[in-house]
């Protein structure tokens, strides 16, 4: 902050702090000045063995004779991240989620003792998103007759799980498979409509 001299009648000028407006904060973050002032920067994900790589924006002025990579201490471990698809594959693939549909009616601890009516739609929506985003997941669904298994399990569960949200997930996946035709689309559509009794149960909600 700037503090005026005695007798000038000026008060302290406002500086950045809790009173900074959202517009001013965005200006500081995105006007490029902050980024261009970075001398060196390290990210726990950007590593090569025990070497932590310099991650400052390219084009910034360098004040080092050599690239300033940093050597991690002996007990320091790099952060390793994996995609949801890689994680699923490491524990058995998309089919490990199927048994969860057989547990929708099981009692569980809650404040009011009631089951979550959105649990089925969330689980099915998650599976549909995985199918849309990965050809490998599509192949696993075909090989394991995924939608037939889900249909069978939901037929044995309470009909309260068959909500409009569940229908919306199926319709969204159907639209994707129809508009983005590939080698897996026809077989998945066949599972969804020709063999899945779940489809006809869901149509009761239309």
PDB file of C-alpha atoms in Angstrom:
ATOM      1  CA  UNK A   1       0.000   0.000   0.000  1.00  0.00           C
ATOM      2  CA  UNK A   2       1.070   3.604  -0.551  1.00  0.00           C
ATOM      3  CA  UNK A   3       0.863   5.812   2.543  1.00  0.00           C
ATOM      4  CA  UNK A   4       0.854   9.535   1.942  1.00  0.00           C
ATOM      5  CA  UNK A   5       3.128  11.940   3.753  1.00  0.00           C
ATOM      6  CA  UNK A   6       1.965  14.031   6.706  1.00  0.00           C
ATOM      7  CA  UNK A   7      -0.294  16.920   5.978  1.00  0.00           C
ATOM      8  CA  UNK A   8      -1.258  15.865   2.489  1.00  0.00           C
ATOM      9  CA  UNK A   9      -4.736  14.763   3.467  1.00  0.00           C
ATOM     10  CA  UNK A  10      -4.446  11.582   1.443  1.00  0.00           C
ATOM     11  CA  UNK A  11      -5.300   8.223   2.945  1.00  0.00           C
ATOM     12  CA  UNK A  12      -3.726   4.890   2.103  1.00  0.00           C
ATOM     13  CA  UNK A  13      -4.405   3.709  -1.416  1.00  0.00           C
ATOM     14  CA  UNK A  14      -6.280   0.437  -1.713  1.00  0.00           C
ATOM     15  CA  UNK A  15      -4.050  -2.516  -2.491  1.00  0.00           C
ATOM     16  CA  UNK A  16      -4.769  -6.103  -3.449  1.00  0.00           C
ATOM     17  CA  UNK A  17      -6.446  -8.012  -0.679  1.00  0.00           C
ATOM     18  CA  UNK A  18      -9.859  -9.189   0.470  1.00  0.00           C
ATOM     19  CA  UNK A  19     -11.414  -6.092  -1.065  1.00  0.00           C
ATOM     20  CA  UNK A  20     -10.039  -6.773  -4.546  1.00  0.00           C
ATOM     21  CA  UNK A  21     -12.807  -7.049  -7.099  1.00  0.00           C
ATOM     22  CA  UNK A  22     -13.285 -10.171  -9.182  1.00  0.00           C
ATOM     23  CA  UNK A  23     -12.412  -8.214 -12.320  1.00  0.00           C
ATOM     24  CA  UNK A  24      -9.143  -7.017 -10.780  1.00  0.00           C
ATOM     25  CA  UNK A  25      -8.257 -10.547  -9.662  1.00  0.00           C
ATOM     26  CA  UNK A  26      -8.879 -11.904 -13.166  1.00  0.00           C
ATOM     27  CA  UNK A  27      -6.722  -9.148 -14.617  1.00  0.00           C
ATOM     28  CA  UNK A  28      -3.819 -10.108 -12.355  1.00  0.00           C
ATOM     29  CA  UNK A  29      -4.164 -13.801 -13.193  1.00  0.00           C
ATOM     30  CA  UNK A  30      -4.776 -13.621 -16.927  1.00  0.00           C
ATOM     31  CA  UNK A  31      -3.069 -10.503 -18.268  1.00  0.00           C
ATOM     32  CA  UNK A  32       0.157 -12.479 -18.780  1.00  0.00           C
ATOM     33  CA  UNK A  33       2.339 -10.418 -16.454  1.00  0.00           C
ATOM     34  CA  UNK A  34       2.283 -12.967 -13.640  1.00  0.00           C
ATOM     35  CA  UNK A  35       3.111 -15.826 -16.007  1.00  0.00           C
ATOM     36  CA  UNK A  36       5.959 -13.941 -17.676  1.00  0.00           C
ATOM     37  CA  UNK A  37       7.518 -13.159 -14.273  1.00  0.00           C
ATOM     38  CA  UNK A  38       8.001 -16.827 -13.323  1.00  0.00           C
ATOM     39  CA  UNK A  39      11.711 -17.673 -13.117  1.00  0.00           C
ATOM     40  CA  UNK A  40      11.424 -21.365 -12.252  1.00  0.00           C
ATOM     41  CA  UNK A  41       8.524 -23.636 -11.387  1.00  0.00           C
ATOM     42  CA  UNK A  42       8.185 -27.287 -10.433  1.00  0.00           C
ATOM     43  CA  UNK A  43       5.216 -29.616 -10.597  1.00  0.00           C
ATOM     44  CA  UNK A  44       5.085 -32.953  -8.719  1.00  0.00           C
ATOM     45  CA  UNK A  45       3.563 -34.551 -11.811  1.00  0.00           C
ATOM     46  CA  UNK A  46       6.287 -33.334 -14.210  1.00  0.00           C
ATOM     47  CA  UNK A  47       9.077 -35.692 -13.206  1.00  0.00           C
ATOM     48  CA  UNK A  48      11.596 -38.032 -14.780  1.00  0.00           C
ATOM     49  CA  UNK A  49      12.653 -40.652 -12.250  1.00  0.00           C
ATOM     50  CA  UNK A  50      14.121 -38.594  -9.361  1.00  0.00           C
ATOM     51  CA  UNK A  51      14.394 -35.458 -11.487  1.00  0.00           C
ATOM     52  CA  UNK A  52      11.771 -32.732 -11.034  1.00  0.00           C
ATOM     53  CA  UNK A  53      11.524 -30.935 -14.358  1.00  0.00           C
ATOM     54  CA  UNK A  54      11.565 -27.190 -14.848  1.00  0.00           C
ATOM     55  CA  UNK A  55       7.985 -26.252 -15.778  1.00  0.00           C
ATOM     56  CA  UNK A  56       8.156 -22.491 -16.172  1.00  0.00           C
ATOM     57  CA  UNK A  57       6.364 -21.161 -19.278  1.00  0.00           C
ATOM     58  CA  UNK A  58       8.462 -21.424 -22.411  1.00  0.00           C
ATOM     59  CA  UNK A  59       9.627 -18.064 -23.666  1.00  0.00           C
ATOM     60  CA  UNK A  60      10.309 -16.590 -20.233  1.00  0.00           C
ATOM     61  CA  UNK A  61      13.743 -15.072 -19.701  1.00  0.00           C
ATOM     62  CA  UNK A  62      16.161 -17.665 -18.315  1.00  0.00           C
ATOM     63  CA  UNK A  63      18.734 -16.648 -15.715  1.00  0.00           C
ATOM     64  CA  UNK A  64      20.409 -20.055 -15.535  1.00  0.00           C
ATOM     65  CA  UNK A  65      23.397 -21.415 -17.436  1.00  0.00           C
ATOM     66  CA  UNK A  66      21.713 -24.825 -17.617  1.00  0.00           C
ATOM     67  CA  UNK A  67      18.051 -25.802 -17.446  1.00  0.00           C
ATOM     68  CA  UNK A  68      17.247 -25.686 -13.707  1.00  0.00           C
ATOM     69  CA  UNK A  69      15.821 -29.151 -13.211  1.00  0.00           C
ATOM     70  CA  UNK A  70      15.731 -30.126  -9.538  1.00  0.00           C
ATOM     71  CA  UNK A  71      16.887 -33.387  -7.992  1.00  0.00           C
ATOM     72  CA  UNK A  72      14.383 -34.790  -5.517  1.00  0.00           C
ATOM     73  CA  UNK A  73      15.580 -35.933  -2.117  1.00  0.00           C
ATOM     74  CA  UNK A  74      15.921 -39.646  -1.457  1.00  0.00           C
ATOM     75  CA  UNK A  75      12.549 -40.181   0.234  1.00  0.00           C
ATOM     76  CA  UNK A  76      10.564 -37.919  -2.094  1.00  0.00           C
ATOM     77  CA  UNK A  77       8.181 -39.722  -4.431  1.00  0.00           C
ATOM     78  CA  UNK A  78       6.717 -38.414  -7.654  1.00  0.00           C
ATOM     79  CA  UNK A  79       2.960 -38.000  -8.004  1.00  0.00           C
ATOM     80  CA  UNK A  80       1.613 -40.496 -10.529  1.00  0.00           C
ATOM     81  CA  UNK A  81      -1.917 -40.086 -11.855  1.00  0.00           C
ATOM     82  CA  UNK A  82      -3.958 -42.526 -13.913  1.00  0.00           C
ATOM     83  CA  UNK A  83      -7.095 -42.059 -15.961  1.00  0.00           C
ATOM     84  CA  UNK A  84     -10.344 -43.635 -14.798  1.00  0.00           C
ATOM     85  CA  UNK A  85     -10.121 -46.054 -17.735  1.00  0.00           C
ATOM     86  CA  UNK A  86      -6.622 -47.179 -16.756  1.00  0.00           C
ATOM     87  CA  UNK A  87      -7.701 -47.575 -13.134  1.00  0.00           C
ATOM     88  CA  UNK A  88     -10.708 -49.686 -14.106  1.00  0.00           C
ATOM     89  CA  UNK A  89      -8.562 -51.897 -16.328  1.00  0.00           C
ATOM     90  CA  UNK A  90      -6.127 -52.473 -13.474  1.00  0.00           C
ATOM     91  CA  UNK A  91      -8.880 -53.889 -11.240  1.00  0.00           C
ATOM     92  CA  UNK A  92     -10.633 -55.983 -13.873  1.00  0.00           C
ATOM     93  CA  UNK A  93     -12.405 -53.667 -16.296  1.00  0.00           C
ATOM     94  CA  UNK A  94     -15.883 -52.164 -16.525  1.00  0.00           C
ATOM     95  CA  UNK A  95     -17.453 -55.483 -15.472  1.00  0.00           C
ATOM     96  CA  UNK A  96     -16.358 -54.969 -11.850  1.00  0.00           C
ATOM     97  CA  UNK A  97     -19.140 -52.359 -11.598  1.00  0.00           C
ATOM     98  CA  UNK A  98     -21.916 -54.749 -12.643  1.00  0.00           C
ATOM     99  CA  UNK A  99     -22.396 -56.451  -9.218  1.00  0.00           C
ATOM    100  CA  UNK A 100     -23.224 -53.053  -7.711  1.00  0.00           C
ATOM    101  CA  UNK A 101     -26.617 -53.205  -9.441  1.00  0.00           C
ATOM    102  CA  UNK A 102     -27.490 -56.324  -7.439  1.00  0.00           C
ATOM    103  CA  UNK A 103     -26.904 -54.397  -4.201  1.00  0.00           C
ATOM    104  CA  UNK A 104     -29.281 -51.499  -4.816  1.00  0.00           C
ATOM    105  CA  UNK A 105     -31.901 -52.904  -2.433  1.00  0.00           C
ATOM    106  CA  UNK A 106     -29.501 -53.854   0.337  1.00  0.00           C
ATOM    107  CA  UNK A 107     -29.904 -51.874   3.587  1.00  0.00           C
ATOM    108  CA  UNK A 108     -27.229 -49.372   4.454  1.00  0.00           C
ATOM    109  CA  UNK A 109     -26.567 -46.907   7.231  1.00  0.00           C
ATOM    110  CA  UNK A 110     -28.205 -43.525   6.782  1.00  0.00           C
ATOM    111  CA  UNK A 111     -29.827 -40.878   8.946  1.00  0.00           C
ATOM    112  CA  UNK A 112     -33.387 -41.744   7.926  1.00  0.00           C
ATOM    113  CA  UNK A 113     -32.843 -45.387   6.935  1.00  0.00           C
ATOM    114  CA  UNK A 114     -34.045 -44.801   3.371  1.00  0.00           C
ATOM    115  CA  UNK A 115     -32.244 -45.825   0.204  1.00  0.00           C
ATOM    116  CA  UNK A 116     -30.911 -43.227  -2.198  1.00  0.00           C
ATOM    117  CA  UNK A 117     -33.349 -43.211  -5.164  1.00  0.00           C
ATOM    118  CA  UNK A 118     -30.731 -41.615  -7.425  1.00  0.00           C
ATOM    119  CA  UNK A 119     -28.045 -44.248  -6.839  1.00  0.00           C
ATOM    120  CA  UNK A 120     -29.030 -46.389  -9.822  1.00  0.00           C
ATOM    121  CA  UNK A 121     -29.203 -43.445 -12.216  1.00  0.00           C
ATOM    122  CA  UNK A 122     -25.798 -42.168 -11.048  1.00  0.00           C
ATOM    123  CA  UNK A 123     -24.184 -45.578 -11.496  1.00  0.00           C
ATOM    124  CA  UNK A 124     -25.750 -46.187 -14.885  1.00  0.00           C
ATOM    125  CA  UNK A 125     -24.944 -42.644 -16.019  1.00  0.00           C
ATOM    126  CA  UNK A 126     -21.313 -43.191 -15.042  1.00  0.00           C
ATOM    127  CA  UNK A 127     -21.148 -46.425 -17.049  1.00  0.00           C
ATOM    128  CA  UNK A 128     -22.764 -44.764 -20.075  1.00  0.00           C
ATOM    129  CA  UNK A 129     -20.212 -41.938 -19.935  1.00  0.00           C
ATOM    130  CA  UNK A 130     -17.390 -44.486 -19.868  1.00  0.00           C
ATOM    131  CA  UNK A 131     -18.889 -46.292 -22.860  1.00  0.00           C
ATOM    132  CA  UNK A 132     -19.086 -43.039 -24.820  1.00  0.00           C
ATOM    133  CA  UNK A 133     -15.506 -42.043 -24.036  1.00  0.00           C
ATOM    134  CA  UNK A 134     -13.611 -45.296 -24.597  1.00  0.00           C
ATOM    135  CA  UNK A 135     -13.580 -47.883 -27.383  1.00  0.00           C
ATOM    136  CA  UNK A 136     -11.982 -50.350 -24.956  1.00  0.00           C
ATOM    137  CA  UNK A 137     -14.923 -50.023 -22.568  1.00  0.00           C
ATOM    138  CA  UNK A 138     -17.287 -50.551 -25.502  1.00  0.00           C
ATOM    139  CA  UNK A 139     -15.511 -53.799 -26.382  1.00  0.00           C
ATOM    140  CA  UNK A 140     -15.656 -54.967 -22.759  1.00  0.00           C
ATOM    141  CA  UNK A 141     -19.387 -54.236 -22.637  1.00  0.00           C
ATOM    142  CA  UNK A 142     -19.900 -56.303 -25.784  1.00  0.00           C
ATOM    143  CA  UNK A 143     -17.708 -59.207 -24.668  1.00  0.00           C
ATOM    144  CA  UNK A 144     -19.310 -59.378 -21.217  1.00  0.00           C
ATOM    145  CA  UNK A 145     -22.861 -58.658 -22.462  1.00  0.00           C
ATOM    146  CA  UNK A 146     -22.848 -55.726 -20.094  1.00  0.00           C
ATOM    147  CA  UNK A 147     -26.293 -54.281 -20.698  1.00  0.00           C
ATOM    148  CA  UNK A 148     -27.881 -57.725 -20.556  1.00  0.00           C
ATOM    149  CA  UNK A 149     -26.266 -58.323 -17.166  1.00  0.00           C
ATOM    150  CA  UNK A 150     -27.413 -54.920 -15.909  1.00  0.00           C
ATOM    151  CA  UNK A 151     -30.905 -55.587 -17.254  1.00  0.00           C
ATOM    152  CA  UNK A 152     -31.087 -58.943 -15.460  1.00  0.00           C
ATOM    153  CA  UNK A 153     -29.971 -57.435 -12.155  1.00  0.00           C
ATOM    154  CA  UNK A 154     -32.378 -54.513 -12.357  1.00  0.00           C
ATOM    155  CA  UNK A 155     -35.279 -56.862 -13.097  1.00  0.00           C
ATOM    156  CA  UNK A 156     -34.577 -58.479  -9.733  1.00  0.00           C
ATOM    157  CA  UNK A 157     -34.453 -55.104  -7.969  1.00  0.00           C
ATOM    158  CA  UNK A 158     -37.185 -52.727  -6.899  1.00  0.00           C
ATOM    159  CA  UNK A 159     -38.852 -50.813  -9.705  1.00  0.00           C
ATOM    160  CA  UNK A 160     -38.272 -47.593  -7.789  1.00  0.00           C
ATOM    161  CA  UNK A 161     -34.791 -47.575  -9.309  1.00  0.00           C
ATOM    162  CA  UNK A 162     -36.203 -47.260 -12.843  1.00  0.00           C
ATOM    163  CA  UNK A 163     -36.511 -43.486 -12.963  1.00  0.00           C
ATOM    164  CA  UNK A 164     -36.625 -40.898 -15.717  1.00  0.00           C
ATOM    165  CA  UNK A 165     -32.939 -40.220 -15.055  1.00  0.00           C
ATOM    166  CA  UNK A 166     -32.138 -43.869 -15.843  1.00  0.00           C
ATOM    167  CA  UNK A 167     -34.158 -43.594 -19.033  1.00  0.00           C
ATOM    168  CA  UNK A 168     -32.312 -40.378 -19.879  1.00  0.00           C
ATOM    169  CA  UNK A 169     -28.951 -42.137 -19.553  1.00  0.00           C
ATOM    170  CA  UNK A 170     -30.086 -44.868 -21.950  1.00  0.00           C
ATOM    171  CA  UNK A 171     -31.485 -42.382 -24.442  1.00  0.00           C
ATOM    172  CA  UNK A 172     -28.311 -40.285 -24.281  1.00  0.00           C
ATOM    173  CA  UNK A 173     -26.140 -43.326 -24.965  1.00  0.00           C
ATOM    174  CA  UNK A 174     -28.458 -44.430 -27.768  1.00  0.00           C
ATOM    175  CA  UNK A 175     -28.196 -41.018 -29.427  1.00  0.00           C
ATOM    176  CA  UNK A 176     -24.407 -41.197 -29.191  1.00  0.00           C
ATOM    177  CA  UNK A 177     -24.251 -44.694 -30.710  1.00  0.00           C
ATOM    178  CA  UNK A 178     -26.585 -43.731 -33.559  1.00  0.00           C
ATOM    179  CA  UNK A 179     -24.720 -40.538 -34.468  1.00  0.00           C
ATOM    180  CA  UNK A 180     -21.160 -41.827 -33.922  1.00  0.00           C
ATOM    181  CA  UNK A 181     -21.234 -45.114 -35.755  1.00  0.00           C
ATOM    182  CA  UNK A 182     -18.199 -47.351 -35.370  1.00  0.00           C
ATOM    183  CA  UNK A 183     -17.457 -51.062 -35.286  1.00  0.00           C
ATOM    184  CA  UNK A 184     -18.916 -51.375 -31.779  1.00  0.00           C
ATOM    185  CA  UNK A 185     -22.053 -49.263 -32.171  1.00  0.00           C
ATOM    186  CA  UNK A 186     -24.224 -51.849 -33.909  1.00  0.00           C
ATOM    187  CA  UNK A 187     -23.510 -54.562 -31.345  1.00  0.00           C
ATOM    188  CA  UNK A 188     -24.104 -52.200 -28.427  1.00  0.00           C
ATOM    189  CA  UNK A 189     -27.379 -50.994 -29.929  1.00  0.00           C
ATOM    190  CA  UNK A 190     -28.411 -54.615 -30.368  1.00  0.00           C
ATOM    191  CA  UNK A 191     -27.799 -55.198 -26.668  1.00  0.00           C
ATOM    192  CA  UNK A 192     -29.709 -52.068 -25.723  1.00  0.00           C
ATOM    193  CA  UNK A 193     -32.846 -52.684 -27.766  1.00  0.00           C
ATOM    194  CA  UNK A 194     -33.094 -56.200 -29.154  1.00  0.00           C
ATOM    195  CA  UNK A 195     -32.221 -58.253 -26.087  1.00  0.00           C
ATOM    196  CA  UNK A 196     -32.554 -55.946 -23.086  1.00  0.00           C
ATOM    197  CA  UNK A 197     -35.874 -56.333 -21.260  1.00  0.00           C
ATOM    198  CA  UNK A 198     -34.848 -53.301 -19.240  1.00  0.00           C
ATOM    199  CA  UNK A 199     -35.637 -51.118 -22.248  1.00  0.00           C
ATOM    200  CA  UNK A 200     -39.285 -52.148 -22.228  1.00  0.00           C
ATOM    201  CA  UNK A 201     -39.563 -51.594 -18.482  1.00  0.00           C
ATOM    202  CA  UNK A 202     -38.148 -48.108 -18.877  1.00  0.00           C
ATOM    203  CA  UNK A 203     -40.676 -47.290 -21.590  1.00  0.00           C
ATOM    204  CA  UNK A 204     -43.389 -47.483 -18.916  1.00  0.00           C
ATOM    205  CA  UNK A 205     -42.050 -44.170 -17.614  1.00  0.00           C
ATOM    206  CA  UNK A 206     -42.497 -42.324 -20.911  1.00  0.00           C
TER     207      UNK A 206
END
